[in-house]
């Protein structure tokens, strides 16, 4: 699988604020997937990006695939307590390479 | 519609004991996977089965064996458990290459 690196590892956010987590690869990716894992739960698929420069939105979540297809980002606006969890990006292939994740905590 | 079912949910073993983790999916998916998750290390692939009848090593296969029993079932065996194998194990399935993975609830395994 193609290795992906995520930053930051931890994100502490005040409720109502925005934040962004990043996923980077040294090689071009044919696609990238994003997953969310709630505390004590299992990863749940959020979205897949395929095209260069692609932007997709899910309510307050905005996903972007870089022009060079080597990086991706997840931006959350007006963070809520329901956004708590770990967000993973995953590179393509059967050996789907997951990043280490960004763990998000929210201060009310 | 159960999705991906893993058994057991929790298990405590002694060093040297053997154990098989079970996974079954009812979505008619072709590919199945076993991951382990340790704090701060994300999900690491142990083995995967791209289709019924095939299995391949992932990133961390040492100490594990797998069996794709049929299209529905994919088991993970620890022949001689070691404390380093204490982890949360997730099974996942997908229709095929680059498709979304559906995960089970996980097995929390402690080896003393």
Short mmCIF file of C-alpha atoms in Angstrom, two decimals:
data_model
loop_
_atom_site.label_atom_id
_atom_site.label_comp_id
_atom_site.label_asym_id
_atom_site.label_seq_id
_atom_site.Cartn_x
_atom_site.Cartn_y
_atom_site.Cartn_z
CA UNK A 1 0.00 0.00 0.00
CA UNK A 2 0.99 3.61 -0.47
CA UNK A 3 2.00 5.29 2.78
CA UNK A 4 0.06 8.30 3.99
CA UNK A 5 0.98 10.61 6.83
CA UNK A 6 -1.55 12.58 8.85
CA UNK A 7 -1.13 15.78 10.81
CA UNK A 8 -1.82 16.78 13.46
CA UNK A 9 -2.03 13.65 15.59
CA UNK A 10 -4.24 15.42 18.12
CA UNK A 11 -6.58 18.38 17.73
CA UNK A 12 -8.23 20.05 20.70
CA UNK A 13 -10.99 22.35 19.50
CA UNK A 14 -13.33 24.79 21.19
CA UNK A 15 -16.92 24.05 20.31
CA UNK A 16 -17.96 26.30 17.45
CA UNK A 17 -14.46 26.70 16.03
CA UNK A 18 -13.17 25.36 12.72
CA UNK A 19 -10.24 23.03 12.18
CA UNK A 20 -8.44 21.17 9.43
CA UNK A 21 -6.60 17.86 9.37
CA UNK A 22 -4.17 16.95 6.62
CA UNK A 23 -3.12 13.78 4.86
CA UNK A 24 0.09 13.68 2.82
CA UNK A 25 1.77 11.16 0.55
CA UNK A 26 5.16 11.13 -1.14
CA UNK A 27 3.63 9.45 -4.17
CA UNK A 28 0.65 10.20 -6.37
CA UNK A 29 -2.52 8.54 -5.14
CA UNK A 30 -5.19 7.22 -7.49
CA UNK A 31 -7.77 7.91 -4.79
CA UNK A 32 -8.06 8.57 -1.09
CA UNK A 33 -10.67 7.57 1.45
CA UNK A 34 -11.61 9.15 4.78
CA UNK A 35 -13.00 7.32 7.80
CA UNK A 36 -14.23 8.36 11.23
CA UNK A 37 -13.93 6.30 14.39
CA UNK A 38 -15.88 7.33 17.47
CA UNK A 39 -14.32 6.51 20.87
CA UNK A 40 -14.77 2.79 21.54
CA UNK A 41 -16.21 2.24 18.07
CA UNK A 42 -15.09 1.03 14.70
CA UNK A 43 -14.01 3.03 11.63
CA UNK A 44 -16.87 4.20 9.43
CA UNK A 45 -16.38 5.22 5.82
CA UNK A 46 -17.04 8.91 5.15
CA UNK A 47 -16.02 9.63 1.59
CA UNK A 48 -13.74 8.80 -1.34
CA UNK A 49 -11.95 11.36 -3.53
CA UNK A 50 -10.72 10.41 -6.96
CA UNK A 51 -10.21 13.47 -9.15
CA UNK A 52 -7.41 16.02 -8.97
CA UNK A 53 -8.59 19.11 -7.09
CA UNK A 54 -11.85 17.45 -6.11
CA UNK A 55 -13.88 19.04 -3.31
CA UNK A 56 -16.78 17.28 -1.63
CA UNK A 57 -18.97 18.46 1.22
CA UNK A 58 -20.97 16.60 3.81
CA UNK A 59 -22.86 19.16 5.90
CA UNK A 60 -20.10 20.85 7.98
CA UNK A 61 -17.32 18.61 6.62
CA UNK A 62 -15.36 19.63 3.51
CA UNK A 63 -12.98 17.16 1.89
CA UNK A 64 -10.38 18.18 -0.66
CA UNK A 65 -7.97 16.25 -2.90
CA UNK A 66 -4.87 18.14 -3.96
CA UNK A 67 -4.14 19.10 -7.55
CA UNK A 68 -1.13 16.79 -7.60
CA UNK A 69 -3.12 14.01 -5.87
CA UNK A 70 -0.46 13.75 -3.17
CA UNK A 71 -2.40 15.33 -0.35
CA UNK A 72 -5.88 15.68 1.02
CA UNK A 73 -7.58 17.64 3.75
CA UNK A 74 -10.67 17.48 5.91
CA UNK A 75 -12.04 20.79 7.17
CA UNK A 76 -14.77 20.89 9.81
CA UNK A 77 -16.64 24.13 10.41
CA UNK A 78 -18.42 25.07 13.63
CA UNK A 79 -17.19 22.00 15.49
CA UNK A 80 -19.77 20.18 17.60
CA UNK A 81 -19.42 17.56 20.32
CA UNK A 82 -20.65 15.00 17.81
CA UNK A 83 -17.42 15.54 15.85
CA UNK A 84 -15.35 13.89 18.60
CA UNK A 85 -13.37 10.91 17.38
CA UNK A 86 -10.43 9.91 15.23
CA UNK A 87 -10.35 10.74 11.55
CA UNK A 88 -8.30 8.51 9.28
CA UNK A 89 -7.27 8.90 5.67
CA UNK A 90 -6.43 5.80 3.66
CA UNK A 91 -4.49 5.38 0.45
CA UNK A 92 -5.55 3.09 -2.40
CA UNK A 93 -4.96 -0.59 -3.08
CA UNK A 94 -5.82 -3.86 -1.43
CA UNK A 95 -3.18 -3.05 1.17
CA UNK A 96 -5.16 0.05 2.06
CA UNK A 97 -2.66 2.14 3.98
CA UNK A 98 -4.24 4.01 6.84
CA UNK A 99 -2.71 7.11 8.32
CA UNK A 100 -2.18 7.22 12.09
CA UNK A 101 -5.26 9.42 12.41
CA UNK A 102 -6.14 12.77 13.93
CA UNK A 103 -7.88 12.43 17.28
CA UNK A 104 -10.29 15.30 17.90
CA UNK A 105 -11.53 16.41 21.29
CA UNK A 106 -14.01 19.23 21.76
CA UNK A 107 -14.22 21.70 24.64
CA UNK A 108 -17.77 22.75 25.32
CA UNK B 1 -28.80 -6.78 8.24
CA UNK B 2 -25.80 -7.54 10.46
CA UNK B 3 -22.96 -6.36 8.16
CA UNK B 4 -19.64 -7.59 9.55
CA UNK B 5 -19.82 -9.73 12.68
CA UNK B 6 -16.77 -10.47 14.83
CA UNK B 7 -16.55 -12.97 17.66
CA UNK B 8 -15.60 -12.84 20.42
CA UNK B 9 -15.83 -9.16 21.46
CA UNK B 10 -13.39 -9.56 24.35
CA UNK B 11 -10.80 -12.20 25.19
CA UNK B 12 -8.00 -12.62 27.70
CA UNK B 13 -5.28 -15.16 26.94
CA UNK B 14 -2.15 -16.35 28.62
CA UNK B 15 1.16 -16.20 26.78
CA UNK B 16 1.55 -19.26 24.57
CA UNK B 17 -2.15 -20.02 24.22
CA UNK B 18 -3.74 -20.23 20.80
CA UNK B 19 -6.93 -18.63 19.61
CA UNK B 20 -9.00 -18.05 16.49
CA UNK B 21 -10.86 -14.81 15.90
CA UNK B 22 -13.93 -15.22 13.74
CA UNK B 23 -15.33 -12.81 11.16
CA UNK B 24 -18.39 -13.17 8.94
CA UNK B 25 -20.04 -10.74 6.53
CA UNK B 26 -23.48 -10.96 4.98
CA UNK B 27 -23.04 -8.32 2.25
CA UNK B 28 -21.75 -10.70 -0.44
CA UNK B 29 -18.43 -8.85 -0.44
CA UNK B 30 -15.49 -10.29 -2.30
CA UNK B 31 -12.62 -8.95 -0.20
CA UNK B 32 -11.97 -9.27 3.51
CA UNK B 33 -9.29 -7.87 5.80
CA UNK B 34 -7.83 -8.19 9.27
CA UNK B 35 -6.32 -5.16 11.02
CA UNK B 36 -4.88 -4.51 14.42
CA UNK B 37 -5.17 -1.13 16.11
CA UNK B 38 -2.74 0.04 18.76
CA UNK B 39 -2.76 3.49 20.41
CA UNK B 40 -1.21 6.15 18.20
CA UNK B 41 -0.51 3.73 15.34
CA UNK B 42 -3.71 3.76 13.37
CA UNK B 43 -4.83 0.59 11.64
CA UNK B 44 -2.21 -1.86 10.48
CA UNK B 45 -3.10 -4.56 7.98
CA UNK B 46 -2.31 -8.11 9.10
CA UNK B 47 -3.69 -10.16 6.21
CA UNK B 48 -6.22 -9.70 3.49
CA UNK B 49 -8.20 -11.87 1.09
CA UNK B 50 -8.92 -10.18 -2.22
CA UNK B 51 -11.34 -12.92 -3.19
CA UNK B 52 -12.50 -16.32 -2.03
CA UNK B 53 -9.62 -18.77 -2.18
CA UNK B 54 -6.82 -16.21 -1.90
CA UNK B 55 -4.99 -14.69 1.04
CA UNK B 56 -2.03 -12.32 1.19
CA UNK B 57 0.20 -10.82 3.85
CA UNK B 58 -0.22 -7.27 4.96
CA UNK B 59 2.10 -4.99 6.89
CA UNK B 60 2.33 -7.04 10.12
CA UNK B 61 1.65 -10.76 9.41
CA UNK B 62 4.20 -12.36 11.76
CA UNK B 63 2.61 -14.49 14.46
CA UNK B 64 -0.72 -14.78 12.63
CA UNK B 65 -2.39 -17.10 10.15
CA UNK B 66 -5.65 -16.70 8.28
CA UNK B 67 -8.24 -18.84 6.56
CA UNK B 68 -10.80 -17.69 4.02
CA UNK B 69 -13.26 -20.43 4.81
CA UNK B 70 -15.80 -19.34 2.18
CA UNK B 71 -16.99 -16.06 0.71
CA UNK B 72 -18.61 -15.03 3.99
CA UNK B 73 -16.00 -16.01 6.56
CA UNK B 74 -12.40 -14.99 7.21
CA UNK B 75 -10.71 -16.16 10.41
CA UNK B 76 -7.51 -15.01 12.11
CA UNK B 77 -5.46 -17.44 14.20
CA UNK B 78 -2.84 -16.73 16.82
CA UNK B 79 -0.87 -19.97 17.22
CA UNK B 80 1.17 -18.96 20.27
CA UNK B 81 -0.03 -15.68 21.73
CA UNK B 82 2.52 -13.11 22.90
CA UNK B 83 1.97 -9.95 25.00
CA UNK B 84 2.94 -7.87 21.95
CA UNK B 85 -0.24 -9.12 20.29
CA UNK B 86 -2.42 -7.35 22.85
CA UNK B 87 -4.51 -5.09 20.66
CA UNK B 88 -7.91 -4.37 19.19
CA UNK B 89 -8.52 -6.47 16.09
CA UNK B 90 -10.86 -5.34 13.35
CA UNK B 91 -12.22 -7.32 10.45
CA UNK B 92 -13.43 -5.46 7.38
CA UNK B 93 -14.96 -6.31 4.03
CA UNK B 94 -15.44 -4.58 0.71
CA UNK B 95 -16.90 -5.33 -2.70
CA UNK B 96 -13.47 -5.00 -4.27
CA UNK B 97 -10.41 -2.90 -4.91
CA UNK B 98 -10.61 0.74 -3.77
CA UNK B 99 -14.17 0.36 -2.52
CA UNK B 100 -15.30 1.52 0.94
CA UNK B 101 -14.45 -0.85 3.74
CA UNK B 102 -17.11 -1.96 6.21
CA UNK B 103 -15.76 -2.78 9.64
CA UNK B 104 -16.90 -5.08 12.40
CA UNK B 105 -17.14 -3.92 16.01
CA UNK B 106 -13.72 -5.33 16.87
CA UNK B 107 -12.24 -7.89 19.25
CA UNK B 108 -10.38 -6.56 22.28
CA UNK B 109 -7.64 -9.06 23.01
CA UNK B 110 -5.38 -9.01 26.05
CA UNK B 111 -2.46 -11.38 26.42
CA UNK B 112 -0.94 -11.74 29.86
#
